[in-house]
PDB file of C-alpha atoms and ligand atoms in Angstrom:
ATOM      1  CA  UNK A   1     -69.602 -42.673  12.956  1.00 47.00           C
ATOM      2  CA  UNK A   2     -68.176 -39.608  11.216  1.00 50.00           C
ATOM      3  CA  UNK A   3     -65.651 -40.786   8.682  1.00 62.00           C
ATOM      4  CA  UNK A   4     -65.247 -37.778   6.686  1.00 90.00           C
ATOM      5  CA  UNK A   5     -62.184 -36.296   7.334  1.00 95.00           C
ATOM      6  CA  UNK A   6     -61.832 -32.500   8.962  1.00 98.00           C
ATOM      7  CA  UNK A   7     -60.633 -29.175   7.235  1.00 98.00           C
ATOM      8  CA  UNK A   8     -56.862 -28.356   8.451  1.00 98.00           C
ATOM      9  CA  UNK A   9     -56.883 -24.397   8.613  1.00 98.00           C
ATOM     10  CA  UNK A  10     -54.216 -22.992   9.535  1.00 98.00           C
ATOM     11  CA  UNK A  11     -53.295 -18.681  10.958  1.00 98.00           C
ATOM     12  CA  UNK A  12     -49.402 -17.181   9.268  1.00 98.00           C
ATOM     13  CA  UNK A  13     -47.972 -14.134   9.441  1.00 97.00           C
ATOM     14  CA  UNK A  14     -45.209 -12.306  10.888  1.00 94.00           C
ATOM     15  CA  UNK A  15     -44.711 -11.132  14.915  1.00 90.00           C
ATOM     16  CA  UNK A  16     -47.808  -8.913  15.759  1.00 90.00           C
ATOM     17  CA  UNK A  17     -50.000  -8.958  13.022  1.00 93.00           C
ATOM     18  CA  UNK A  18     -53.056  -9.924  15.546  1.00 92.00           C
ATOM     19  CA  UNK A  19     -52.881 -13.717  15.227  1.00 95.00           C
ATOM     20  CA  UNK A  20     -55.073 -14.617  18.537  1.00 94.00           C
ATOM     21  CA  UNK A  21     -57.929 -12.005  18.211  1.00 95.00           C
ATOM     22  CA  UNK A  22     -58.268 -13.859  14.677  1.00 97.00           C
ATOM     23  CA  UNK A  23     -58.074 -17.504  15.540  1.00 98.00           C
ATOM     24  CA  UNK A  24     -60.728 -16.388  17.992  1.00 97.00           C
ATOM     25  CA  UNK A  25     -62.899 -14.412  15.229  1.00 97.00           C
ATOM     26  CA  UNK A  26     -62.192 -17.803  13.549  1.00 98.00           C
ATOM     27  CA  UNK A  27     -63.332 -20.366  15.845  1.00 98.00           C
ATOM     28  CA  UNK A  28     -66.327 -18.241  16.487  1.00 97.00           C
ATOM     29  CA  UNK A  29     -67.559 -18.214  12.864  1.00 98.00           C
ATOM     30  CA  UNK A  30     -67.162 -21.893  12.585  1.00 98.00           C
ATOM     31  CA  UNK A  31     -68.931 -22.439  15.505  1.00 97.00           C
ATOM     32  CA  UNK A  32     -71.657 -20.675  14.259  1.00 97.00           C
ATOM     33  CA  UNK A  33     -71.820 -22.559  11.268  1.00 97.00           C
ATOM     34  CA  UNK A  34     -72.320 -25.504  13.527  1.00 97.00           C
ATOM     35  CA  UNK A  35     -68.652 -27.154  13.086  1.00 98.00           C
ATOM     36  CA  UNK A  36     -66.796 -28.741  15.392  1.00 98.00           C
ATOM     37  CA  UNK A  37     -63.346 -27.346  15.468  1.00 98.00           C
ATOM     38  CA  UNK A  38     -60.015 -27.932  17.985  1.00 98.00           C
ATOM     39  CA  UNK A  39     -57.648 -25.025  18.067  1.00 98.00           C
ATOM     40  CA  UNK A  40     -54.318 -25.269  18.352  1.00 98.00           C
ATOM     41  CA  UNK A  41     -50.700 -24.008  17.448  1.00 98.00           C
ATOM     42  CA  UNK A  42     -47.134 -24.894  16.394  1.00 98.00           C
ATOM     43  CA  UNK A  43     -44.312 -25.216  17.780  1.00 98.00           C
ATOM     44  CA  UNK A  44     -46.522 -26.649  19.982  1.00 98.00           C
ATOM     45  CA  UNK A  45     -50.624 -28.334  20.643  1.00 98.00           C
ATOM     46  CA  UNK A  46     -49.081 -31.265  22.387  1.00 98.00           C
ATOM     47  CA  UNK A  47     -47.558 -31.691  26.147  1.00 98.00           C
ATOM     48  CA  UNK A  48     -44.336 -32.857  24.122  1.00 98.00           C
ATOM     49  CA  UNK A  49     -44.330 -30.453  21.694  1.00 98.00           C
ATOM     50  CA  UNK A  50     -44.693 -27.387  24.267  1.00 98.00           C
ATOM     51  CA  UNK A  51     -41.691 -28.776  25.901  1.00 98.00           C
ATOM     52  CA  UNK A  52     -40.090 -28.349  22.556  1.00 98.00           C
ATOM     53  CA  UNK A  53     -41.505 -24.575  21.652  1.00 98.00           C
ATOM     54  CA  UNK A  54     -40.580 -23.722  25.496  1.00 98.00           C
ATOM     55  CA  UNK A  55     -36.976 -24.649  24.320  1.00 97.00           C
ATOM     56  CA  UNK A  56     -36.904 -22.871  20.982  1.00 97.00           C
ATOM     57  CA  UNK A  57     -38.582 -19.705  22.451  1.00 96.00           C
ATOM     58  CA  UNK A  58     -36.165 -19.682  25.330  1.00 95.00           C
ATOM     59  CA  UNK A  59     -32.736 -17.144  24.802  1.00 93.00           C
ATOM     60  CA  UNK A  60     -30.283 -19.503  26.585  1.00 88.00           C
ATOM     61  CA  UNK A  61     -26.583 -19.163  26.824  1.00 87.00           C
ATOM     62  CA  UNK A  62     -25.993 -21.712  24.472  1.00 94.00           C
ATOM     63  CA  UNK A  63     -26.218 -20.679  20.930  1.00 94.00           C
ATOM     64  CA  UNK A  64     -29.123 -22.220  18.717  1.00 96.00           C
ATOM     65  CA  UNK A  65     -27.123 -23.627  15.188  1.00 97.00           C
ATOM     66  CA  UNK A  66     -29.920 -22.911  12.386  1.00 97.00           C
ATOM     67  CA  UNK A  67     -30.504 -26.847  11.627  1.00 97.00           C
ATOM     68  CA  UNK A  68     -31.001 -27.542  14.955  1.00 98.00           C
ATOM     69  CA  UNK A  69     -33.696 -24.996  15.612  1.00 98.00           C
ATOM     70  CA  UNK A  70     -34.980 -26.513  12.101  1.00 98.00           C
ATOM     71  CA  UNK A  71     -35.296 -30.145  13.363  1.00 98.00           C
ATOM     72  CA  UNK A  72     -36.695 -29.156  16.698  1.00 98.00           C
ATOM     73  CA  UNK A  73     -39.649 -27.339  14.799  1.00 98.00           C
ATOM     74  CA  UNK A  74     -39.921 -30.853  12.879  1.00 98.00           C
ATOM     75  CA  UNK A  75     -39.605 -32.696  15.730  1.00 98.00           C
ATOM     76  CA  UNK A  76     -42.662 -31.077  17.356  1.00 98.00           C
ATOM     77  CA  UNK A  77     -44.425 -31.211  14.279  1.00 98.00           C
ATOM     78  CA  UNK A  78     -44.328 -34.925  14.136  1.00 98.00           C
ATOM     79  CA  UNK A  79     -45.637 -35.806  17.496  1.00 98.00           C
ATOM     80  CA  UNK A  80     -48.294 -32.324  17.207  1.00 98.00           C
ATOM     81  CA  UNK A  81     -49.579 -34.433  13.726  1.00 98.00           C
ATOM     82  CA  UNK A  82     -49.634 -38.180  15.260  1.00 98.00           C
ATOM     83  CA  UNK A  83     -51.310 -37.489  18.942  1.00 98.00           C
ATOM     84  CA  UNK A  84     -53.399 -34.330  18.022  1.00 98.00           C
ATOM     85  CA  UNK A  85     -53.853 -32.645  14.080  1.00 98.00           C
ATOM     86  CA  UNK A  86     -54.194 -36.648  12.141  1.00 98.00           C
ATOM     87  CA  UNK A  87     -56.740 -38.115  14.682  1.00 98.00           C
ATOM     88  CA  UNK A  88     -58.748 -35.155  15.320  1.00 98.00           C
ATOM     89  CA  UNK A  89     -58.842 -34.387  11.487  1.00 98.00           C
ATOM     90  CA  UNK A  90     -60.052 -38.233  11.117  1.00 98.00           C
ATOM     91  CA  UNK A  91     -62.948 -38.525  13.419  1.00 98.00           C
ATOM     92  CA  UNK A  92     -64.268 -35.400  11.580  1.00 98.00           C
ATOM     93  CA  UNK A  93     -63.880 -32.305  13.510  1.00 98.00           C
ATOM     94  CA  UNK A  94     -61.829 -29.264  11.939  1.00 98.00           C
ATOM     95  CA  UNK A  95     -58.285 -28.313  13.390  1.00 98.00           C
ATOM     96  CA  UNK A  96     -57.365 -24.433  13.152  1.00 98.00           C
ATOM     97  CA  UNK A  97     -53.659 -23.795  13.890  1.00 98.00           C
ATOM     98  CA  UNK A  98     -51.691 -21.193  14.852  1.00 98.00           C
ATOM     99  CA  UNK A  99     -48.801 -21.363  12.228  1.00 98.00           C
ATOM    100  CA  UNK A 100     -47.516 -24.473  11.106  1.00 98.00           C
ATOM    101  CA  UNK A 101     -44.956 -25.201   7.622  1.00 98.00           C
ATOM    102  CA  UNK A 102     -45.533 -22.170   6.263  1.00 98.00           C
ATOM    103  CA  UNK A 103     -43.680 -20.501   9.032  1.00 98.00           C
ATOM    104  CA  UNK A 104     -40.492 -22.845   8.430  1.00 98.00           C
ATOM    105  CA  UNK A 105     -40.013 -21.933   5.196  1.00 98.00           C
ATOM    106  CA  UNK A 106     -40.625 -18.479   6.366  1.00 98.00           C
ATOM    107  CA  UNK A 107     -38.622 -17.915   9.175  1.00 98.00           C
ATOM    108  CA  UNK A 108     -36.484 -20.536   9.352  1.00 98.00           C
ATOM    109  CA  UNK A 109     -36.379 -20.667   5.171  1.00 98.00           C
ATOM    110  CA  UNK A 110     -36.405 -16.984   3.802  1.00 98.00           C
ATOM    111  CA  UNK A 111     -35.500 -15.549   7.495  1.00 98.00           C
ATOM    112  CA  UNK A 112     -32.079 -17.674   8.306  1.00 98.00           C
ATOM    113  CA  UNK A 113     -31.530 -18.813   4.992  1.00 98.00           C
ATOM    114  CA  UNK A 114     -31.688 -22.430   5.644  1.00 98.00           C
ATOM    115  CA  UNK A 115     -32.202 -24.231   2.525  1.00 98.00           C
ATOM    116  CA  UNK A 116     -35.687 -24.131   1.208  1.00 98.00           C
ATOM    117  CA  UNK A 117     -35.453 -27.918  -0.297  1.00 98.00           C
ATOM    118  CA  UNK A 118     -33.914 -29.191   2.772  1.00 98.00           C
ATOM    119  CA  UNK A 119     -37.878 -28.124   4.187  1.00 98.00           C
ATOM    120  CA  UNK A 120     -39.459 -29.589   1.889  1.00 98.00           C
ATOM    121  CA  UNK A 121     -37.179 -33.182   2.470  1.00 98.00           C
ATOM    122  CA  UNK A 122     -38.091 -32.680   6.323  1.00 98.00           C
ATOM    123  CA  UNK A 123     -42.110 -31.692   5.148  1.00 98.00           C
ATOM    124  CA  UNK A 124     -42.481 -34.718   3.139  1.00 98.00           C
ATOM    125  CA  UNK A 125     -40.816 -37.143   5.755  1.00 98.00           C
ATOM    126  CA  UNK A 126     -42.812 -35.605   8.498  1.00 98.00           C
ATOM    127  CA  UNK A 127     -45.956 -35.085   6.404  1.00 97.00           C
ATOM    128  CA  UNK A 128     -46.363 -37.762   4.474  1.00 93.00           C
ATOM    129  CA  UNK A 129     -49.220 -35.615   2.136  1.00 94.00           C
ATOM    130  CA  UNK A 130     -51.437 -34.061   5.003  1.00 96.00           C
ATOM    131  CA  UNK A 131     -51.019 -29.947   4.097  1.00 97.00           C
ATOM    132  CA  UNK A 132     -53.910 -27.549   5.274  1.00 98.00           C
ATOM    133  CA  UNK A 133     -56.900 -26.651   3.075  1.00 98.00           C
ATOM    134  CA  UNK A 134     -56.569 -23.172   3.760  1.00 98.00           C
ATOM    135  CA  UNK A 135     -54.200 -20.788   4.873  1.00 98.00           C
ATOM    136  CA  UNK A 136     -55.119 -17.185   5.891  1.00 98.00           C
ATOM    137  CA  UNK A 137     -51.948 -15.259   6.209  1.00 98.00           C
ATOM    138  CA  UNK A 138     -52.139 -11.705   8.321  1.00 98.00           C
ATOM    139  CA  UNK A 139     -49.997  -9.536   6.223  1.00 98.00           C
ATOM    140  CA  UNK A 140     -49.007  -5.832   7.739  1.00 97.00           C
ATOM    141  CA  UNK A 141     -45.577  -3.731   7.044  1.00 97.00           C
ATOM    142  CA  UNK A 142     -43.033  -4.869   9.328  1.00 96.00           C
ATOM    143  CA  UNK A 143     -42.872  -1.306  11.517  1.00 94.00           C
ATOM    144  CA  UNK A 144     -46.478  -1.425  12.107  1.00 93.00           C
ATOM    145  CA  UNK A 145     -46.313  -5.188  13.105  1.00 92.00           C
ATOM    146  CA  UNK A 146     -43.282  -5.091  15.091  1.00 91.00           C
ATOM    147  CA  UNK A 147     -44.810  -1.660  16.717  1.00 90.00           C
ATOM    148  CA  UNK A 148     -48.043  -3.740  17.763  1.00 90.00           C
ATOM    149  CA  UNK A 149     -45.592  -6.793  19.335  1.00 89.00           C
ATOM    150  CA  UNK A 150     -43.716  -3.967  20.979  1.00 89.00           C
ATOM    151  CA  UNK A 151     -46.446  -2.627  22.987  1.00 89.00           C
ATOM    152  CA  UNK A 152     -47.981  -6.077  24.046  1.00 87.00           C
ATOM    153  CA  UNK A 153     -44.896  -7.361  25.367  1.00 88.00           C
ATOM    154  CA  UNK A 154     -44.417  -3.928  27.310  1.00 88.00           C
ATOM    155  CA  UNK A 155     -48.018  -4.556  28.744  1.00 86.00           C
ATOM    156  CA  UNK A 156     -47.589  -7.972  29.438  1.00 87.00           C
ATOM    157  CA  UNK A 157     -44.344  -7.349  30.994  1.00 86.00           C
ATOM    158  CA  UNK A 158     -42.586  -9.664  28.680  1.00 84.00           C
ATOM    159  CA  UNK A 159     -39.882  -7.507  28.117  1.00 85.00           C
ATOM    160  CA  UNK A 160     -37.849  -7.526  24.597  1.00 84.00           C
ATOM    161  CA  UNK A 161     -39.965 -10.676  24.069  1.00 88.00           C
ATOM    162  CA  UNK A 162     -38.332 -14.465  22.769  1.00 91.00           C
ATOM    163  CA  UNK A 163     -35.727 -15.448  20.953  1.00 93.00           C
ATOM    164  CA  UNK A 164     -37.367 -14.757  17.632  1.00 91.00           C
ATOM    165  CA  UNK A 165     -38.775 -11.218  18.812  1.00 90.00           C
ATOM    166  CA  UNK A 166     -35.754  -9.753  19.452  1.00 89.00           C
ATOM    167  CA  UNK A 167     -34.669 -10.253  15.856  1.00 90.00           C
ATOM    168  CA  UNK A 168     -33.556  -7.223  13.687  1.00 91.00           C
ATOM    169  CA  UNK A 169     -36.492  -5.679  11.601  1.00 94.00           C
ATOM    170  CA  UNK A 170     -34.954  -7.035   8.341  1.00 96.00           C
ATOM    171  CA  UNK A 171     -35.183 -10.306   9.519  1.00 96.00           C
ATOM    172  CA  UNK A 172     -38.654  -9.745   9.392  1.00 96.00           C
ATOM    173  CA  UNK A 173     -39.009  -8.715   5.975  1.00 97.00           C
ATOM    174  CA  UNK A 174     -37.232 -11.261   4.916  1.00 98.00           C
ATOM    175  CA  UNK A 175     -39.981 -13.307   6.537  1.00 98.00           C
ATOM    176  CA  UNK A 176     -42.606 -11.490   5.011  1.00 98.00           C
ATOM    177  CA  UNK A 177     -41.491 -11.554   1.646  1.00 98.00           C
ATOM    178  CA  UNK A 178     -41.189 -15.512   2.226  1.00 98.00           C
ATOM    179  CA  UNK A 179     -45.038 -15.675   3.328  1.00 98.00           C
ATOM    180  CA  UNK A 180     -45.855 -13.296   0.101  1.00 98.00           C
ATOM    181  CA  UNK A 181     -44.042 -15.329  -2.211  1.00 98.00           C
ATOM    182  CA  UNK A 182     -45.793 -18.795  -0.980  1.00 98.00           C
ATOM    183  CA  UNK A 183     -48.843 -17.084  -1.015  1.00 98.00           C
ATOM    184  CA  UNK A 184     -48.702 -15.859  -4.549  1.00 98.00           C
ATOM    185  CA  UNK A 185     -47.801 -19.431  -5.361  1.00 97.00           C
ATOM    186  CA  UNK A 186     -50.209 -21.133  -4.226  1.00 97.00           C
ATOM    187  CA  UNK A 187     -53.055 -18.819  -4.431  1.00 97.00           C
ATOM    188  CA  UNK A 188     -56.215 -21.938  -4.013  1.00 97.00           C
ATOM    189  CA  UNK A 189     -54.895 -22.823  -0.515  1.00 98.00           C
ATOM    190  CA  UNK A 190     -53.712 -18.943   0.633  1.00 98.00           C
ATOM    191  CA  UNK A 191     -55.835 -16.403   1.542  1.00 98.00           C
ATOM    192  CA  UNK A 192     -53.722 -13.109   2.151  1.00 98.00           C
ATOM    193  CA  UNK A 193     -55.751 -10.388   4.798  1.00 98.00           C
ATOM    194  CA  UNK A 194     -54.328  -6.905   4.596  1.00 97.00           C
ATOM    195  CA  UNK A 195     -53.954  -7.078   8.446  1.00 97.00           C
ATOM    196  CA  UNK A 196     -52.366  -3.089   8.792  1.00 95.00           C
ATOM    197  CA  UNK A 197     -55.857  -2.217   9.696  1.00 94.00           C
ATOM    198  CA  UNK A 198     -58.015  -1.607  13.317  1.00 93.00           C
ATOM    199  CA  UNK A 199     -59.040  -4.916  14.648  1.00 92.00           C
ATOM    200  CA  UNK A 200     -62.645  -4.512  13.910  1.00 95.00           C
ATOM    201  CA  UNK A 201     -61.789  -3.974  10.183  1.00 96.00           C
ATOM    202  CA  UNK A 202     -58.953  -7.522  10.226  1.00 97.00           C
ATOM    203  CA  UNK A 203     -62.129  -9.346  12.098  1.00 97.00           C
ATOM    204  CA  UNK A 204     -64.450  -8.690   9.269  1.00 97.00           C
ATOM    205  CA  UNK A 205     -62.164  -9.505   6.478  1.00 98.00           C
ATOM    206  CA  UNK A 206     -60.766 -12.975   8.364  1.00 98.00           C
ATOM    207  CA  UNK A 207     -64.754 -13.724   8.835  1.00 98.00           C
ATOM    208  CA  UNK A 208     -65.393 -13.315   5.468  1.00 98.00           C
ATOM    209  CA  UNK A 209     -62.461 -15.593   4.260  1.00 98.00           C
ATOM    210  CA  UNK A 210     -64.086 -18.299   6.569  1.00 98.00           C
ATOM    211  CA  UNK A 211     -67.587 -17.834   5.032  1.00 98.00           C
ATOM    212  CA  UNK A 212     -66.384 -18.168   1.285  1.00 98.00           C
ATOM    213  CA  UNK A 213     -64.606 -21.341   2.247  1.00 98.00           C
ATOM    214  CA  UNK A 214     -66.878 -22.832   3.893  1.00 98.00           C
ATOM    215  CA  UNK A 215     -69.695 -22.096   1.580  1.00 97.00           C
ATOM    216  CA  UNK A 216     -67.440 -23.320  -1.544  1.00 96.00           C
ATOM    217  CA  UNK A 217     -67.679 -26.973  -0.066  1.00 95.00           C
ATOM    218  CA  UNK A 218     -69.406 -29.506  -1.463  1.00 90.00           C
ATOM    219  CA  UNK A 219     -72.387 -30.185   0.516  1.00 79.00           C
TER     220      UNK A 219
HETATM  221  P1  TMP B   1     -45.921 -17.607  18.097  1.00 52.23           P
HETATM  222  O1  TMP B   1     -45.307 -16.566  18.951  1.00 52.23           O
HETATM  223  O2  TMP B   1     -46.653 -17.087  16.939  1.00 52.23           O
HETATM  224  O3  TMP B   1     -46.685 -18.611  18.875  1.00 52.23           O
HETATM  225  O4  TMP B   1     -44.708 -18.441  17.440  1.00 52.23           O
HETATM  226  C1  TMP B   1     -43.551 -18.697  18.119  1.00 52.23           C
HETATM  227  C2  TMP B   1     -42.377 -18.440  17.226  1.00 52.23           C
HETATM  228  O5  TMP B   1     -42.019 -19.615  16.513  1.00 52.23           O
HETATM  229  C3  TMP B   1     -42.587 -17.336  16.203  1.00 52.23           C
HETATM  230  O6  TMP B   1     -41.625 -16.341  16.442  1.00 52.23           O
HETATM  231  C4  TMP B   1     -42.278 -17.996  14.877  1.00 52.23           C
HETATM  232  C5  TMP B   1     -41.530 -19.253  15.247  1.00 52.23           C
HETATM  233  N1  TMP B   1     -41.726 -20.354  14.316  1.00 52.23           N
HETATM  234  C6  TMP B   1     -40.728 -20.654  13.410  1.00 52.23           C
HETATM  235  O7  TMP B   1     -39.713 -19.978  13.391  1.00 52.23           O
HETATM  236  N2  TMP B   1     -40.901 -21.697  12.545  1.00 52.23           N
HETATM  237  C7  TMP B   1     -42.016 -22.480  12.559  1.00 52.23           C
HETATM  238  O8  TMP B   1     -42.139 -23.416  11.755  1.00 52.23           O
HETATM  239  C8  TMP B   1     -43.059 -22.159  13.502  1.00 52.23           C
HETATM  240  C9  TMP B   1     -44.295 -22.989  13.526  1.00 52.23           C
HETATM  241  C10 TMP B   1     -42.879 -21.087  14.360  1.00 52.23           C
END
């Protein structure tokens, strides 16, 4: 039996900075370097947990009190980390998400203004310790990003998009400078990829950020 414990890797950055094309670009070079890996994203990864993200995502009627979007994203978290992330970490195989903490400080942190140490109370409880080895965040200016979310939701007929997309553009860079400034202090688990680029150009840059870390383990 495998009892070394997986790599947590985890995908940030603001609305359309290209987040699936690189967890696929991802998954691809692990699998190449013969690891096992389960993708999966936040809010979300669990039948629970989508329930949850279906909620938060949704623009009801009823208005959404900061806190309350706050402990929902917890919420998922905790049952996403006990039935999925914890157990497929410990039988060995790798876990790449699509966002996790990061984006509560983020967007519910630097973006609403929620209160950054209330997160962290709500990270350790939920936590308990477990934190990704390494975070690649996508980084583009906010009109080029929003630009890209703009036109995908048009073709996808997805209209003015969810409750976070329809958000006012310096929300966003209030979200980006919140990613930025977790990144810069923590600079061993982030990896920051200038993601303003063509798609070919991101893909290289994300595969490279995989290689390094990968061939910086212990072996
Ligand atoms: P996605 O569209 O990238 O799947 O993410 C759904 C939305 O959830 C996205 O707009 C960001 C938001 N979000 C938060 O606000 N806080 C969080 O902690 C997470 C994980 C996501």
């Amino acid at each position: 039996m495998n009892t070394q414990f997986g790599k947590f890797i985890t995908l940030e950055g603001g609305e359309g900075v290209g987040k699936s094309t690189q967890m696929a670009a991802i998954q691809s070079e692990l699998q190449a370097a013969g690891i096992e890996v389960v993708l999966t994203r936040e809010p979300g990864g669990t039948p629970r947990a989508e329930e949850i993200r279906r909620l938060l995502l949704s623009k009801d009627a009823e208005a959404m009190p900061d806190t309350c979007e706050l402990l929902m994203i917890f919420a998922a978290r905790s049952t996403h980390l006990h039935n999925l992330i914890l157990p497929t970490l410990s039988r060995g195989t790798w876990v790449l998400c699509d966002r996790f903490t990061d984006a509560s400080y983020a967007y519910q942190g630097y973006g609403r203004g929620v209160s950054l140490d209330f997160i962290t109370q709500l990270e350790r409880i939920v936590q308990q310790g477990i934190q990704p080895d390494l975070t690649l965040l996508l980084d583009a200016p906010v009109d080029v990003a929003m630009q890209r979310a703009r036109s995908r939701n048009t073709m996808q007929g997805l209209g003015d998009g969810d409750r976070f997309e329809v958000e006012q553009s310096s929300f966003f860079e209030r979200v980006r400078k919140g990613y930025l400034t977790r990144a810069g202090s923590d600079i061993n688990r982030f990896k920051v990829i200038d993601a303003s680029g063509d798609l070919d150009s991101v893909s290289r840059l994300t595969r490279q950020a995989i290689k390094a870390f990968i061939s910086g383990l212990p072996s």
